[in-house]
PDB file of C-alpha atoms in Angstrom:
ATOM      1  CA  MET Q   1      66.741  39.419 137.604  1.00 83.00           C
ATOM      2  CA  ILE Q   2      64.607  39.021 134.488  1.00 89.00           C
ATOM      3  CA  ARG Q   3      63.521  42.660 134.717  1.00 90.00           C
ATOM      4  CA  THR Q   4      67.162  43.773 134.623  1.00 92.00           C
ATOM      5  CA  VAL Q   5      67.810  41.671 131.513  1.00 94.00           C
ATOM      6  CA  ILE Q   6      64.756  43.146 129.759  1.00 94.00           C
ATOM      7  CA  VAL Q   7      65.776  46.704 130.658  1.00 94.00           C
ATOM      8  CA  ALA Q   8      69.335  46.075 129.450  1.00 95.00           C
ATOM      9  CA  GLY Q   9      68.065  44.557 126.202  1.00 95.00           C
ATOM     10  CA  LEU Q  10      65.779  47.507 125.538  1.00 94.00           C
ATOM     11  CA  LEU Q  11      68.588  49.966 126.231  1.00 94.00           C
ATOM     12  CA  VAL Q  12      70.945  48.101 123.894  1.00 95.00           C
ATOM     13  CA  ALA Q  13      68.269  48.072 121.173  1.00 94.00           C
ATOM     14  CA  GLY Q  14      67.739  51.810 121.584  1.00 93.00           C
ATOM     15  CA  LEU Q  15      71.478  52.428 121.450  1.00 94.00           C
ATOM     16  CA  PHE Q  16      71.803  50.283 118.313  1.00 93.00           C
ATOM     17  CA  PHE Q  17      69.066  52.187 116.480  1.00 91.00           C
ATOM     18  CA  SER Q  18      70.465  55.529 117.610  1.00 91.00           C
ATOM     19  CA  LEU Q  19      73.938  54.677 116.353  1.00 92.00           C
ATOM     20  CA  SER Q  20      72.653  53.301 113.050  1.00 90.00           C
ATOM     21  CA  GLY Q  21      70.593  56.459 112.603  1.00 88.00           C
ATOM     22  CA  VAL Q  22      73.666  58.625 113.194  1.00 90.00           C
ATOM     23  CA  VAL Q  23      75.639  56.643 110.629  1.00 91.00           C
ATOM     24  CA  GLY Q  24      72.739  57.060 108.189  1.00 88.00           C
ATOM     25  CA  ILE Q  25      72.567  60.807 108.754  1.00 89.00           C
ATOM     26  CA  LEU Q  26      76.303  61.110 108.073  1.00 91.00           C
ATOM     27  CA  ARG Q  27      76.255  58.912 104.959  1.00 91.00           C
ATOM     28  CA  MET Q  28      73.055  59.899 103.181  1.00 89.00           C
ATOM     29  CA  PRO Q  29      73.452  62.239 100.208  1.00 88.00           C
ATOM     30  CA  ASP Q  30      70.570  64.713 100.517  1.00 88.00           C
ATOM     31  CA  VAL Q  31      68.287  66.350 103.047  1.00 89.00           C
ATOM     32  CA  TYR Q  32      65.321  64.093 102.266  1.00 88.00           C
ATOM     33  CA  THR Q  33      67.086  60.829 103.054  1.00 87.00           C
ATOM     34  CA  ARG Q  34      68.753  62.413 106.087  1.00 90.00           C
ATOM     35  CA  ILE Q  35      65.351  63.366 107.486  1.00 90.00           C
ATOM     36  CA  GLN Q  36      64.255  59.747 107.066  1.00 88.00           C
ATOM     37  CA  CYS Q  37      67.304  58.601 109.042  1.00 88.00           C
ATOM     38  CA  SER Q  38      66.755  61.157 111.777  1.00 88.00           C
ATOM     39  CA  THR Q  39      63.103  60.123 112.093  1.00 90.00           C
ATOM     40  CA  LYS Q  40      64.166  56.518 112.576  1.00 86.00           C
ATOM     41  CA  ASN Q  41      66.837  57.661 114.989  1.00 87.00           C
ATOM     42  CA  ILE Q  42      64.376  59.545 117.160  1.00 86.00           C
ATOM     43  CA  THR Q  43      61.591  56.974 117.082  1.00 89.00           C
ATOM     44  CA  MET Q  44      63.449  53.696 117.295  1.00 90.00           C
ATOM     45  CA  GLY Q  45      66.182  55.070 119.522  1.00 90.00           C
ATOM     46  CA  ALA Q  46      64.022  56.773 122.112  1.00 92.00           C
ATOM     47  CA  LEU Q  47      61.112  54.324 122.331  1.00 94.00           C
ATOM     48  CA  PRO Q  48      63.130  51.358 123.620  1.00 94.00           C
ATOM     49  CA  ALA Q  49      64.810  53.623 126.189  1.00 93.00           C
ATOM     50  CA  LEU Q  50      61.418  54.904 127.340  1.00 94.00           C
ATOM     51  CA  LEU Q  51      60.067  51.356 127.497  1.00 94.00           C
ATOM     52  CA  ALA Q  52      63.119  50.345 129.530  1.00 94.00           C
ATOM     53  CA  LEU Q  53      62.204  53.073 132.003  1.00 93.00           C
ATOM     54  CA  VAL Q  54      58.615  51.802 132.161  1.00 93.00           C
ATOM     55  CA  VAL Q  55      59.743  48.215 132.709  1.00 93.00           C
ATOM     56  CA  GLY Q  56      62.354  49.214 135.271  1.00 91.00           C
ATOM     57  CA  MET Q  57      60.240  51.624 137.327  1.00 90.00           C
ATOM     58  CA  GLY Q  58      56.751  50.262 136.657  1.00 86.00           C
ATOM     59  CA  ALA Q  59      54.001  51.689 134.485  1.00 85.00           C
ATOM     60  CA  LEU Q  60      52.100  53.211 137.405  1.00 89.00           C
ATOM     61  CA  SER Q  61      55.080  55.014 138.902  1.00 89.00           C
ATOM     62  CA  THR Q  62      55.647  58.712 138.303  1.00 90.00           C
ATOM     63  CA  TYR Q  63      58.535  58.127 135.884  1.00 91.00           C
ATOM     64  CA  GLY Q  64      56.850  55.228 134.127  1.00 91.00           C
ATOM     65  CA  SER Q  65      53.621  57.073 133.439  1.00 91.00           C
ATOM     66  CA  ARG Q  66      55.520  60.096 132.159  1.00 93.00           C
ATOM     67  CA  ALA Q  67      57.629  57.862 129.933  1.00 93.00           C
ATOM     68  CA  LEU Q  68      54.480  56.316 128.461  1.00 93.00           C
ATOM     69  CA  LEU Q  69      53.062  59.782 127.834  1.00 94.00           C
ATOM     70  CA  VAL Q  70      56.259  60.920 126.105  1.00 94.00           C
ATOM     71  CA  ALA Q  71      56.337  57.717 124.020  1.00 94.00           C
ATOM     72  CA  GLY Q  72      52.760  58.284 122.864  1.00 94.00           C
ATOM     73  CA  LEU Q  73      53.446  61.889 121.971  1.00 94.00           C
ATOM     74  CA  LEU Q  74      56.618  60.849 120.171  1.00 93.00           C
ATOM     75  CA  LEU Q  75      54.712  58.335 118.065  1.00 92.00           C
ATOM     76  CA  LEU Q  76      52.133  60.974 117.191  1.00 93.00           C
ATOM     77  CA  ILE Q  77      54.291  64.051 116.625  1.00 93.00           C
ATOM     78  CA  ASN Q  78      57.426  62.591 115.013  1.00 93.00           C
ATOM     79  CA  PRO Q  79      55.831  61.609 111.657  1.00 91.00           C
ATOM     80  CA  ILE Q  80      54.013  64.941 111.471  1.00 93.00           C
ATOM     81  CA  ALA Q  81      57.192  66.900 112.176  1.00 93.00           C
ATOM     82  CA  SER Q  82      59.271  64.962 109.656  1.00 92.00           C
ATOM     83  CA  HIS Q  83      56.578  65.432 107.011  1.00 92.00           C
ATOM     84  CA  ALA Q  84      56.560  69.177 107.687  1.00 94.00           C
ATOM     85  CA  LEU Q  85      60.362  69.318 107.436  1.00 92.00           C
ATOM     86  CA  VAL Q  86      60.420  67.463 104.124  1.00 90.00           C
ATOM     87  CA  ARG Q  87      57.629  69.608 102.723  1.00 90.00           C
ATOM     88  CA  ALA Q  88      59.422  72.809 103.747  1.00 93.00           C
ATOM     89  CA  ALA Q  89      62.704  71.561 102.270  1.00 90.00           C
ATOM     90  CA  TYR Q  90      60.970  70.669  99.000  1.00 88.00           C
ATOM     91  CA  LYS Q  91      59.143  73.982  98.747  1.00 89.00           C
ATOM     92  CA  SER Q  92      62.329  75.931  99.493  1.00 90.00           C
ATOM     93  CA  GLY Q  93      64.047  74.158  96.592  1.00 85.00           C
ATOM     94  CA  ALA Q  94      66.459  71.839  98.401  1.00 84.00           C
ATOM     95  CA  PRO Q  95      68.062  69.716  95.681  1.00 84.00           C
ATOM     96  CA  MET Q  96      67.400  66.021  95.477  1.00 82.00           C
ATOM     97  CA  TRP Q  97      70.189  63.500  95.171  1.00 84.00           C
ATOM     98  CA  ARG Q  98      71.328  63.057  91.553  1.00 82.00           C
ATOM     99  CA  GLY Q  99      70.677  59.341  91.797  1.00 79.00           C
ATOM    100  CA  ALA Q 100      67.001  59.883  92.598  1.00 76.00           C
ATOM    101  CA  VAL Q 101      64.954  58.228  89.893  1.00 75.00           C
ATOM    102  CA  VAL Q 102      61.908  60.483  89.706  1.00 75.00           C
ATOM    103  CA  ASP Q 103      60.378  63.485  91.428  1.00 76.00           C
ATOM    104  CA  GLN Q 104      56.827  62.211  91.918  1.00 73.00           C
ATOM    105  CA  VAL Q 105      55.548  65.464  93.404  1.00 78.00           C
ATOM    106  CA  ARG Q 106      56.607  67.547  90.410  1.00 77.00           C
ATOM    107  CA  ALA Q 107      55.347  64.916  87.976  1.00 76.00           C
ATOM    108  CA  SER Q 108      51.904  64.722  89.585  1.00 80.00           C
ATOM    109  CA  ALA Q 109      51.654  68.523  89.914  1.00 71.00           C
ATOM    110  CA  GLY Q 110      52.447  68.914  86.211  1.00 66.00           C
ATOM    111  CA  GLU Q 111      49.744  66.416  85.262  1.00 66.00           C
ATOM    112  CA  ARG Q 112      47.164  68.225  87.409  1.00 62.00           C
ATOM    113  CA  ARG Q 113      48.022  71.634  85.969  1.00 55.00           C
ATOM    114  CA  GLY Q 114      48.222  70.326  82.431  1.00 55.00           C
ATOM    115  CA  ASP Q 115      51.209  72.548  81.656  1.00 51.00           C
ATOM    116  CA  GLY Q 116      53.366  69.756  80.308  1.00 49.00           C
ATOM    117  CA  SER Q 117      55.974  69.921  83.052  1.00 46.00           C
ATOM    118  CA  GLY Q 118      55.158  66.430  84.297  1.00 44.00           C
ATOM    119  CA  GLU Q 119      57.151  63.419  83.226  1.00 45.00           C
ATOM    120  CA  GLY Q 120      55.627  61.695  80.232  1.00 45.00           C
ATOM    121  CA  SER Q 121      53.175  64.481  79.561  1.00 42.00           C
ATOM    122  CA  GLY Q 122      54.129  64.923  75.917  1.00 42.00           C
ATOM    123  CA  ASN Q 123      55.892  68.262  76.133  1.00 42.00           C
ATOM    124  CA  GLY Q 124      57.184  68.026  72.600  1.00 40.00           C
ATOM    125  CA  SER Q 125      60.806  67.336  73.440  1.00 39.00           C
ATOM    126  CA  GLY Q 126      60.831  64.131  71.415  1.00 40.00           C
ATOM    127  CA  ASP Q 127      63.978  62.071  71.778  1.00 39.00           C
ATOM    128  CA  ARG Q 128      66.313  65.044  72.213  1.00 37.00           C
ATOM    129  CA  GLY Q 129      67.786  64.252  75.608  1.00 40.00           C
ATOM    130  CA  GLY Q 130      64.519  63.470  77.420  1.00 41.00           C
ATOM    131  CA  ARG Q 131      64.746  60.991  80.283  1.00 41.00           C
ATOM    132  CA  ARG Q 132      62.750  57.806  80.042  1.00 36.00           C
TER     133      ARG Q 132
END
């Protein structure tokens, strides 16, 4: 009886995170925030469902051990994949949301190069429309 309640609770938690991730993907303004929502959707939606399978079938069963293996791989590969997606989107020139405060990657790259493209690097623009 208690095992059924735990499995149901884990499945409901996974469903909740999956649905909230879908709403986030639909409502977010740019590719970078959508990738963050999809990462949460995959991780926090799938892990409770996999844990429900482990609790329901047992960790030493065929399905349970495979579910634990998939959960471990998911925890390892999902952050790496989302980082690669964001990096590829940034390098391909995907625009950021207009409400984004600062592009930290461009600012730090400009400071390293010393070409004055970084924010606050003294590029001689004075007060003529420069953002502060």
